[in-house]
């Protein structure tokens, strides 16, 4: 196993609730297939939107970032669900789209990444199904909030409010050692809306969250924002967070998209907090043959989950534990 994190970084993770590993991926090589697939998805969506009259023009020869921005500006919104690597939490249908390409599977089974995860979690590594794609378009008129005409979540102009990642799962995972890995596909600067964190906030444990737009939110009085720091990253690096580290992301005020992935890992055998969605063994020292290595099998897990969820009573599906009636949400 390659040791990408130094003893000082491991200590930072324990004491501050975060650490950064530089150059876990080579963006020019490791993201090439992913970028190609996402370009094809966008081209397909744009063709449909042109037919429907939702957009008036589209230039497929221009850079991906410019195309995303153009579609957003013309239509007022661009749902990320066709690009996402998870199903949504509601309104799941038999044809709800998600991205199940090999490039995504290769991303979150990337050996140098899992080597680093193993340093933090141990030798039995499981892929938690709380995982998402983020593509944030520029919204310079809204530096601390969602852009204009936001009609859907997830969308390209939605900021990420203060939260803890253990707060977005069900309480059966409260004792799970859930690790967040935030990977920028493009450089994440302060101006483009990199993550902002509160170092040491993980030591407070879970705090109350409120169901608000655009996502679950920690009330302002629970967040020591005077201690918050932005964490800019080069493309291909990785930010590691504990499940209780408070973090958010402000709007993108540059002229290009900010593109990233949120990935989650945990020790095998612990609850995921999303029992309706499939995870899988990424690496195992005790039983190497248990690790899933075929992306087609991973894709099939999600396809079967979608088939099951279509049949479920939506009122029985629970993906977190919070209610707007909580006293701290008043």
Short mmCIF file of N, CA, C and O in Angstrom, two decimals, residues 166-274:
data_model
loop_
_atom_site.label_atom_id
_atom_site.label_comp_id
_atom_site.label_asym_id
_atom_site.label_seq_id
_atom_site.Cartn_x
_atom_site.Cartn_y
_atom_site.Cartn_z
N UNK A 166 -22.82 12.99 8.27
CA UNK A 166 -23.62 12.03 9.03
C UNK A 166 -25.05 12.53 9.20
O UNK A 166 -25.95 11.76 9.52
N UNK A 167 -25.25 13.82 8.99
CA UNK A 167 -26.60 14.37 9.10
C UNK A 167 -27.49 14.06 7.93
O UNK A 167 -28.71 14.23 8.03
N UNK A 168 -26.94 13.62 6.81
CA UNK A 168 -27.77 13.37 5.63
C UNK A 168 -28.09 11.89 5.46
O UNK A 168 -28.58 11.48 4.40
N UNK A 169 -27.82 11.09 6.49
CA UNK A 169 -28.16 9.67 6.45
C UNK A 169 -29.03 9.33 7.66
O UNK A 169 -29.23 10.15 8.56
N UNK A 170 -29.55 8.12 7.69
CA UNK A 170 -30.41 7.70 8.78
C UNK A 170 -29.60 7.38 10.03
O UNK A 170 -28.40 7.09 9.96
N UNK A 171 -30.27 7.40 11.18
CA UNK A 171 -29.57 7.30 12.45
C UNK A 171 -28.94 5.94 12.71
O UNK A 171 -28.10 5.82 13.62
N UNK A 172 -29.29 4.91 11.94
CA UNK A 172 -28.65 3.61 12.14
C UNK A 172 -27.16 3.67 11.82
O UNK A 172 -26.39 2.80 12.26
N UNK A 173 -26.73 4.72 11.09
CA UNK A 173 -25.31 4.86 10.73
C UNK A 173 -24.57 5.82 11.66
O UNK A 173 -23.45 6.21 11.36
N UNK A 174 -25.15 6.15 12.80
CA UNK A 174 -24.51 7.11 13.70
C UNK A 174 -23.18 6.62 14.24
O UNK A 174 -22.32 7.42 14.62
N UNK A 175 -23.00 5.31 14.32
CA UNK A 175 -21.73 4.77 14.81
C UNK A 175 -20.82 4.30 13.67
O UNK A 175 -19.77 3.70 13.91
N UNK A 176 -21.24 4.56 12.43
CA UNK A 176 -20.43 4.17 11.27
C UNK A 176 -19.26 5.14 11.09
O UNK A 176 -19.43 6.35 11.20
N UNK A 177 -18.10 4.60 10.82
CA UNK A 177 -16.92 5.43 10.55
C UNK A 177 -16.94 5.86 9.09
O UNK A 177 -16.17 5.36 8.26
N UNK A 178 -17.83 6.79 8.78
CA UNK A 178 -18.02 7.22 7.40
C UNK A 178 -16.99 8.28 7.03
O UNK A 178 -16.79 9.25 7.75
N UNK A 179 -16.33 8.08 5.91
CA UNK A 179 -15.30 8.98 5.42
C UNK A 179 -15.77 9.63 4.13
O UNK A 179 -16.19 8.96 3.19
N UNK A 180 -15.71 10.95 4.10
CA UNK A 180 -16.02 11.69 2.87
C UNK A 180 -14.74 11.99 2.11
O UNK A 180 -13.74 12.41 2.71
N UNK A 181 -14.79 11.79 0.80
CA UNK A 181 -13.68 12.16 -0.08
C UNK A 181 -14.24 13.08 -1.16
O UNK A 181 -15.11 12.68 -1.93
N UNK A 182 -13.76 14.31 -1.16
CA UNK A 182 -14.21 15.32 -2.13
C UNK A 182 -13.11 15.51 -3.16
O UNK A 182 -12.00 15.91 -2.82
N UNK A 183 -13.44 15.20 -4.43
CA UNK A 183 -12.44 15.18 -5.50
C UNK A 183 -12.81 16.20 -6.57
O UNK A 183 -13.84 16.04 -7.25
N UNK A 184 -12.03 17.24 -6.76
CA UNK A 184 -12.32 18.19 -7.83
C UNK A 184 -11.81 17.69 -9.19
O UNK A 184 -10.65 17.28 -9.32
N UNK A 185 -12.67 17.72 -10.18
CA UNK A 185 -12.29 17.38 -11.56
C UNK A 185 -11.67 18.60 -12.24
O UNK A 185 -10.82 18.47 -13.11
N UNK A 186 -12.10 19.78 -11.84
CA UNK A 186 -11.49 21.03 -12.25
C UNK A 186 -10.92 21.71 -11.00
O UNK A 186 -11.33 21.40 -9.89
N UNK A 187 -9.98 22.63 -11.18
CA UNK A 187 -9.43 23.32 -10.01
C UNK A 187 -10.57 23.95 -9.20
O UNK A 187 -11.47 24.59 -9.76
N UNK A 188 -10.52 23.75 -7.89
CA UNK A 188 -11.53 24.32 -6.99
C UNK A 188 -10.88 25.46 -6.22
O UNK A 188 -10.08 25.23 -5.30
N UNK A 189 -11.21 26.67 -6.59
CA UNK A 189 -10.66 27.85 -5.95
C UNK A 189 -11.70 28.45 -5.01
O UNK A 189 -12.88 28.05 -5.01
N UNK A 190 -11.27 29.42 -4.22
CA UNK A 190 -12.22 30.13 -3.37
C UNK A 190 -13.30 30.77 -4.23
O UNK A 190 -14.50 30.72 -3.91
N UNK A 191 -12.89 31.36 -5.34
CA UNK A 191 -13.84 32.07 -6.22
C UNK A 191 -14.82 31.12 -6.90
O UNK A 191 -15.97 31.49 -7.16
N UNK A 192 -14.38 29.90 -7.18
CA UNK A 192 -15.27 28.95 -7.86
C UNK A 192 -16.14 28.16 -6.90
O UNK A 192 -16.96 27.35 -7.32
N UNK A 193 -15.97 28.37 -5.59
CA UNK A 193 -16.84 27.70 -4.62
C UNK A 193 -16.28 26.41 -4.08
O UNK A 193 -16.99 25.41 -3.95
N UNK A 194 -14.98 26.40 -3.73
CA UNK A 194 -14.41 25.22 -3.08
C UNK A 194 -15.11 24.99 -1.75
O UNK A 194 -15.87 25.84 -1.27
N UNK A 195 -14.88 23.84 -1.13
CA UNK A 195 -15.49 23.59 0.17
C UNK A 195 -14.90 24.52 1.23
O UNK A 195 -13.71 24.85 1.21
N UNK A 196 -15.75 24.93 2.14
CA UNK A 196 -15.35 25.68 3.32
C UNK A 196 -15.67 24.81 4.53
O UNK A 196 -16.77 24.24 4.60
N UNK A 197 -14.73 24.66 5.46
CA UNK A 197 -14.92 23.76 6.59
C UNK A 197 -14.65 24.50 7.90
O UNK A 197 -14.06 25.58 7.92
N UNK A 198 -15.11 23.88 8.99
CA UNK A 198 -14.79 24.36 10.33
C UNK A 198 -13.86 23.34 10.97
O UNK A 198 -14.31 22.27 11.40
N UNK A 199 -12.56 23.60 11.00
CA UNK A 199 -11.63 22.64 11.61
C UNK A 199 -11.99 22.37 13.07
O UNK A 199 -12.34 23.28 13.82
N UNK A 200 -11.93 21.11 13.44
CA UNK A 200 -12.22 20.71 14.81
C UNK A 200 -13.68 20.56 15.14
O UNK A 200 -14.03 20.11 16.24
N UNK A 201 -14.57 20.91 14.21
CA UNK A 201 -16.01 20.84 14.50
C UNK A 201 -16.49 19.41 14.67
O UNK A 201 -17.55 19.18 15.27
N UNK A 202 -15.72 18.44 14.18
CA UNK A 202 -16.13 17.04 14.33
C UNK A 202 -16.16 16.61 15.78
O UNK A 202 -16.85 15.64 16.15
N UNK A 203 -15.43 17.31 16.65
CA UNK A 203 -15.38 16.92 18.06
C UNK A 203 -16.68 17.23 18.79
O UNK A 203 -16.90 16.72 19.90
N UNK A 204 -17.55 18.03 18.18
CA UNK A 204 -18.85 18.32 18.78
C UNK A 204 -19.84 17.19 18.57
O UNK A 204 -20.90 17.16 19.20
N UNK A 205 -19.52 16.27 17.66
CA UNK A 205 -20.48 15.22 17.33
C UNK A 205 -21.61 15.77 16.48
O UNK A 205 -21.52 16.84 15.89
N UNK A 206 -22.72 15.04 16.43
CA UNK A 206 -23.84 15.43 15.60
C UNK A 206 -24.57 16.64 16.19
O UNK A 206 -24.80 16.71 17.39
N UNK A 207 -24.90 17.60 15.32
CA UNK A 207 -25.75 18.72 15.71
C UNK A 207 -27.04 18.66 14.90
O UNK A 207 -27.15 17.91 13.93
N UNK A 208 -28.02 19.44 15.31
CA UNK A 208 -29.31 19.42 14.62
C UNK A 208 -29.24 19.99 13.22
O UNK A 208 -28.50 20.94 12.95
N UNK A 209 -30.02 19.42 12.32
CA UNK A 209 -30.16 19.91 10.95
C UNK A 209 -31.63 20.25 10.70
O UNK A 209 -32.52 19.74 11.39
N UNK A 210 -31.88 21.06 9.70
CA UNK A 210 -33.23 21.44 9.32
C UNK A 210 -33.45 21.21 7.83
O UNK A 210 -32.57 21.53 7.02
N UNK A 211 -34.60 20.64 7.45
CA UNK A 211 -34.90 20.46 6.02
C UNK A 211 -35.31 21.78 5.38
O UNK A 211 -36.43 22.25 5.54
N UNK A 212 -34.37 22.40 4.69
CA UNK A 212 -34.60 23.68 4.03
C UNK A 212 -34.10 23.60 2.60
O UNK A 212 -33.34 22.72 2.25
N UNK A 213 -34.50 24.55 1.77
CA UNK A 213 -33.97 24.62 0.41
C UNK A 213 -32.56 25.21 0.46
O UNK A 213 -32.32 26.18 1.16
N UNK A 214 -31.60 24.68 -0.29
CA UNK A 214 -31.75 23.58 -1.25
C UNK A 214 -31.44 22.21 -0.66
O UNK A 214 -31.52 21.21 -1.36
N UNK A 215 -31.09 22.14 0.63
CA UNK A 215 -30.72 20.86 1.23
C UNK A 215 -30.75 20.98 2.74
O UNK A 215 -30.97 22.07 3.30
N UNK A 216 -30.55 19.85 3.41
CA UNK A 216 -30.48 19.87 4.87
C UNK A 216 -29.43 20.89 5.33
O UNK A 216 -28.33 20.95 4.77
N UNK A 217 -29.77 21.65 6.36
CA UNK A 217 -28.94 22.77 6.77
C UNK A 217 -28.77 22.79 8.29
O UNK A 217 -29.73 22.58 9.03
N UNK A 218 -27.56 23.06 8.75
CA UNK A 218 -27.33 23.31 10.16
C UNK A 218 -27.73 24.76 10.45
O UNK A 218 -27.28 25.67 9.75
N UNK A 219 -28.57 25.00 11.47
CA UNK A 219 -28.93 26.39 11.79
C UNK A 219 -27.70 27.24 12.09
O UNK A 219 -26.69 26.74 12.62
N UNK A 220 -27.78 28.52 11.77
CA UNK A 220 -26.63 29.42 11.91
C UNK A 220 -26.05 29.41 13.31
O UNK A 220 -24.83 29.51 13.48
N UNK A 221 -26.91 29.30 14.32
CA UNK A 221 -26.41 29.41 15.69
C UNK A 221 -25.53 28.22 16.10
O UNK A 221 -24.82 28.29 17.10
N UNK A 222 -25.57 27.14 15.33
CA UNK A 222 -24.76 25.96 15.63
C UNK A 222 -23.40 25.98 14.93
O UNK A 222 -22.55 25.12 15.18
N UNK A 223 -23.19 26.94 14.02
CA UNK A 223 -21.98 26.95 13.19
C UNK A 223 -21.04 28.07 13.63
O UNK A 223 -21.40 29.25 13.51
N UNK A 224 -19.86 27.76 14.11
CA UNK A 224 -18.88 28.80 14.46
C UNK A 224 -18.17 29.32 13.20
O UNK A 224 -17.01 28.99 12.93
N UNK A 225 -18.88 30.15 12.44
CA UNK A 225 -18.35 30.57 11.14
C UNK A 225 -17.07 31.37 11.26
O UNK A 225 -16.29 31.47 10.29
N UNK A 226 -16.81 31.96 12.42
CA UNK A 226 -15.57 32.71 12.59
C UNK A 226 -14.34 31.82 12.53
O UNK A 226 -13.22 32.30 12.32
N UNK A 227 -14.55 30.51 12.69
CA UNK A 227 -13.45 29.54 12.62
C UNK A 227 -13.34 28.89 11.24
O UNK A 227 -12.41 28.10 11.01
N UNK A 228 -14.26 29.19 10.34
CA UNK A 228 -14.32 28.50 9.05
C UNK A 228 -13.17 28.92 8.14
O UNK A 228 -12.73 30.07 8.15
N UNK A 229 -12.70 27.97 7.34
CA UNK A 229 -11.64 28.24 6.37
C UNK A 229 -12.00 27.59 5.03
O UNK A 229 -12.55 26.49 4.98
N UNK A 230 -11.69 28.24 3.91
CA UNK A 230 -11.85 27.59 2.61
C UNK A 230 -10.70 26.63 2.36
O UNK A 230 -9.60 26.81 2.88
N UNK A 231 -10.97 25.59 1.57
CA UNK A 231 -9.94 24.61 1.24
C UNK A 231 -9.83 24.49 -0.28
O UNK A 231 -10.43 23.59 -0.89
N UNK A 232 -9.10 25.40 -0.92
CA UNK A 232 -8.93 25.30 -2.38
C UNK A 232 -8.06 24.09 -2.73
O UNK A 232 -7.14 23.73 -1.98
N UNK A 233 -8.38 23.47 -3.87
CA UNK A 233 -7.68 22.26 -4.28
C UNK A 233 -7.41 22.29 -5.78
O UNK A 233 -8.24 22.76 -6.56
N UNK A 234 -6.27 21.73 -6.17
CA UNK A 234 -6.02 21.48 -7.59
C UNK A 234 -6.84 20.28 -8.05
O UNK A 234 -7.12 19.36 -7.28
N UNK A 235 -7.19 20.28 -9.32
CA UNK A 235 -7.86 19.12 -9.91
C UNK A 235 -7.03 17.87 -9.68
O UNK A 235 -5.81 17.89 -9.84
N UNK A 236 -7.69 16.79 -9.25
CA UNK A 236 -7.00 15.53 -9.01
C UNK A 236 -6.57 15.32 -7.58
O UNK A 236 -6.15 14.21 -7.23
N UNK A 237 -6.63 16.35 -6.76
CA UNK A 237 -6.34 16.19 -5.33
C UNK A 237 -7.60 15.69 -4.62
O UNK A 237 -8.65 15.56 -5.23
N UNK A 238 -7.51 15.44 -3.33
CA UNK A 238 -8.65 14.93 -2.58
C UNK A 238 -8.67 15.52 -1.19
O UNK A 238 -7.64 15.58 -0.51
N UNK A 239 -9.86 15.95 -0.77
CA UNK A 239 -10.10 16.43 0.58
C UNK A 239 -10.82 15.33 1.35
O UNK A 239 -11.85 14.84 0.89
N UNK A 240 -10.29 14.95 2.50
CA UNK A 240 -10.86 13.90 3.33
C UNK A 240 -11.50 14.54 4.57
O UNK A 240 -10.86 15.35 5.25
N UNK A 241 -12.75 14.19 4.85
CA UNK A 241 -13.49 14.74 5.97
C UNK A 241 -14.07 13.62 6.82
O UNK A 241 -14.47 12.57 6.30
N UNK A 242 -14.17 13.85 8.13
CA UNK A 242 -14.90 12.92 8.97
C UNK A 242 -16.40 13.13 8.76
O UNK A 242 -16.83 14.12 8.14
N UNK A 243 -17.20 12.22 9.29
CA UNK A 243 -18.65 12.31 9.12
C UNK A 243 -19.27 13.47 9.89
O UNK A 243 -20.42 13.84 9.65
N UNK A 244 -18.52 14.08 10.83
CA UNK A 244 -19.06 15.17 11.65
C UNK A 244 -18.42 16.52 11.36
O UNK A 244 -18.75 17.51 12.02
N UNK A 245 -17.53 16.60 10.40
CA UNK A 245 -16.88 17.87 10.08
C UNK A 245 -17.87 18.79 9.36
O UNK A 245 -18.40 18.45 8.31
N UNK A 246 -18.13 19.96 9.93
CA UNK A 246 -19.06 20.90 9.31
C UNK A 246 -18.43 21.50 8.06
O UNK A 246 -17.27 21.91 8.07
N UNK A 247 -19.21 21.55 6.99
CA UNK A 247 -18.71 22.13 5.76
C UNK A 247 -19.84 22.67 4.91
O UNK A 247 -21.01 22.30 5.09
N UNK A 248 -19.48 23.55 3.99
CA UNK A 248 -20.43 24.13 3.05
C UNK A 248 -19.66 24.51 1.79
O UNK A 248 -18.44 24.32 1.72
N UNK A 249 -20.37 25.04 0.80
CA UNK A 249 -19.72 25.55 -0.40
C UNK A 249 -20.53 26.73 -0.93
O UNK A 249 -21.75 26.60 -1.11
N UNK A 250 -19.88 27.86 -1.13
CA UNK A 250 -20.57 29.04 -1.63
C UNK A 250 -20.65 29.01 -3.16
O UNK A 250 -20.18 28.08 -3.81
N UNK A 251 -21.22 30.05 -3.70
CA UNK A 251 -21.46 30.11 -5.14
C UNK A 251 -20.15 30.25 -5.92
O UNK A 251 -19.11 30.64 -5.38
N UNK A 252 -20.25 29.95 -7.19
CA UNK A 252 -19.14 30.07 -8.13
C UNK A 252 -19.23 31.44 -8.81
O UNK A 252 -20.21 31.72 -9.50
N UNK A 253 -18.23 32.28 -8.60
CA UNK A 253 -18.26 33.63 -9.18
C UNK A 253 -17.18 33.81 -10.26
O UNK A 253 -16.78 34.92 -10.57
N UNK A 254 -16.72 32.68 -10.83
CA UNK A 254 -15.77 32.72 -11.94
C UNK A 254 -16.52 32.68 -13.26
O UNK A 254 -17.75 32.85 -13.30
N UNK A 255 -15.81 32.39 -14.35
CA UNK A 255 -16.46 32.30 -15.66
C UNK A 255 -16.45 30.88 -16.20
O UNK A 255 -16.66 30.66 -17.40
N UNK A 256 -16.23 29.87 -15.31
CA UNK A 256 -16.22 28.47 -15.72
C UNK A 256 -16.90 27.63 -14.64
O UNK A 256 -17.08 28.09 -13.51
N UNK A 257 -17.29 26.41 -14.98
CA UNK A 257 -17.95 25.56 -13.99
C UNK A 257 -16.94 25.06 -12.97
O UNK A 257 -15.75 24.97 -13.23
N UNK A 258 -17.42 24.75 -11.77
CA UNK A 258 -16.66 24.02 -10.78
C UNK A 258 -17.24 22.62 -10.73
O UNK A 258 -18.41 22.43 -10.41
N UNK A 259 -16.41 21.62 -11.04
CA UNK A 259 -16.87 20.24 -11.23
C UNK A 259 -16.16 19.36 -10.22
O UNK A 259 -14.94 19.39 -10.09
N UNK A 260 -16.93 18.58 -9.48
CA UNK A 260 -16.33 17.74 -8.44
C UNK A 260 -17.19 16.51 -8.18
O UNK A 260 -18.33 16.41 -8.65
N UNK A 261 -16.61 15.58 -7.42
CA UNK A 261 -17.33 14.40 -6.96
C UNK A 261 -17.27 14.31 -5.45
O UNK A 261 -16.25 14.61 -4.83
N UNK A 262 -18.38 13.90 -4.84
CA UNK A 262 -18.43 13.54 -3.42
C UNK A 262 -18.50 12.02 -3.34
O UNK A 262 -19.43 11.41 -3.86
N UNK A 263 -17.54 11.43 -2.68
CA UNK A 263 -17.51 9.99 -2.51
C UNK A 263 -17.50 9.67 -1.03
O UNK A 263 -17.03 10.47 -0.21
N UNK A 264 -18.00 8.49 -0.65
CA UNK A 264 -18.02 8.06 0.75
C UNK A 264 -17.50 6.64 0.87
O UNK A 264 -17.80 5.78 0.03
N UNK A 265 -16.77 6.39 1.94
CA UNK A 265 -16.26 5.06 2.24
C UNK A 265 -16.46 4.78 3.73
O UNK A 265 -16.63 5.71 4.54
N UNK A 266 -16.40 3.51 4.09
CA UNK A 266 -16.57 3.10 5.48
C UNK A 266 -16.02 1.69 5.64
O UNK A 266 -15.78 0.99 4.64
N UNK A 267 -15.79 1.25 6.87
CA UNK A 267 -15.41 -0.15 7.07
C UNK A 267 -16.55 -1.08 6.67
O UNK A 267 -17.73 -0.81 6.93
N UNK A 268 -16.21 -2.18 6.05
CA UNK A 268 -17.21 -3.16 5.63
C UNK A 268 -17.96 -3.70 6.85
O UNK A 268 -17.37 -3.96 7.90
N UNK A 269 -19.28 -3.84 6.69
CA UNK A 269 -20.11 -4.41 7.75
C UNK A 269 -20.86 -3.38 8.57
O UNK A 269 -21.80 -3.73 9.29
N UNK A 270 -20.48 -2.11 8.48
CA UNK A 270 -21.19 -1.07 9.21
C UNK A 270 -22.36 -0.55 8.38
O UNK A 270 -22.31 -0.56 7.16
N UNK A 271 -23.44 -0.08 9.03
CA UNK A 271 -24.59 0.45 8.28
C UNK A 271 -24.21 1.65 7.43
O UNK A 271 -23.38 2.48 7.84
N UNK A 272 -24.83 1.77 6.26
CA UNK A 272 -24.50 2.86 5.35
C UNK A 272 -25.35 4.11 5.58
O UNK A 272 -24.98 5.18 5.11
N UNK A 273 -26.48 3.96 6.26
CA UNK A 273 -27.38 5.10 6.40
C UNK A 273 -28.22 5.35 5.17
O UNK A 273 -29.02 6.30 5.13
N UNK A 274 -28.09 4.53 4.17
CA UNK A 274 -28.91 4.57 2.96
C UNK A 274 -29.22 3.13 2.56
O UNK A 274 -28.75 2.64 1.53
#
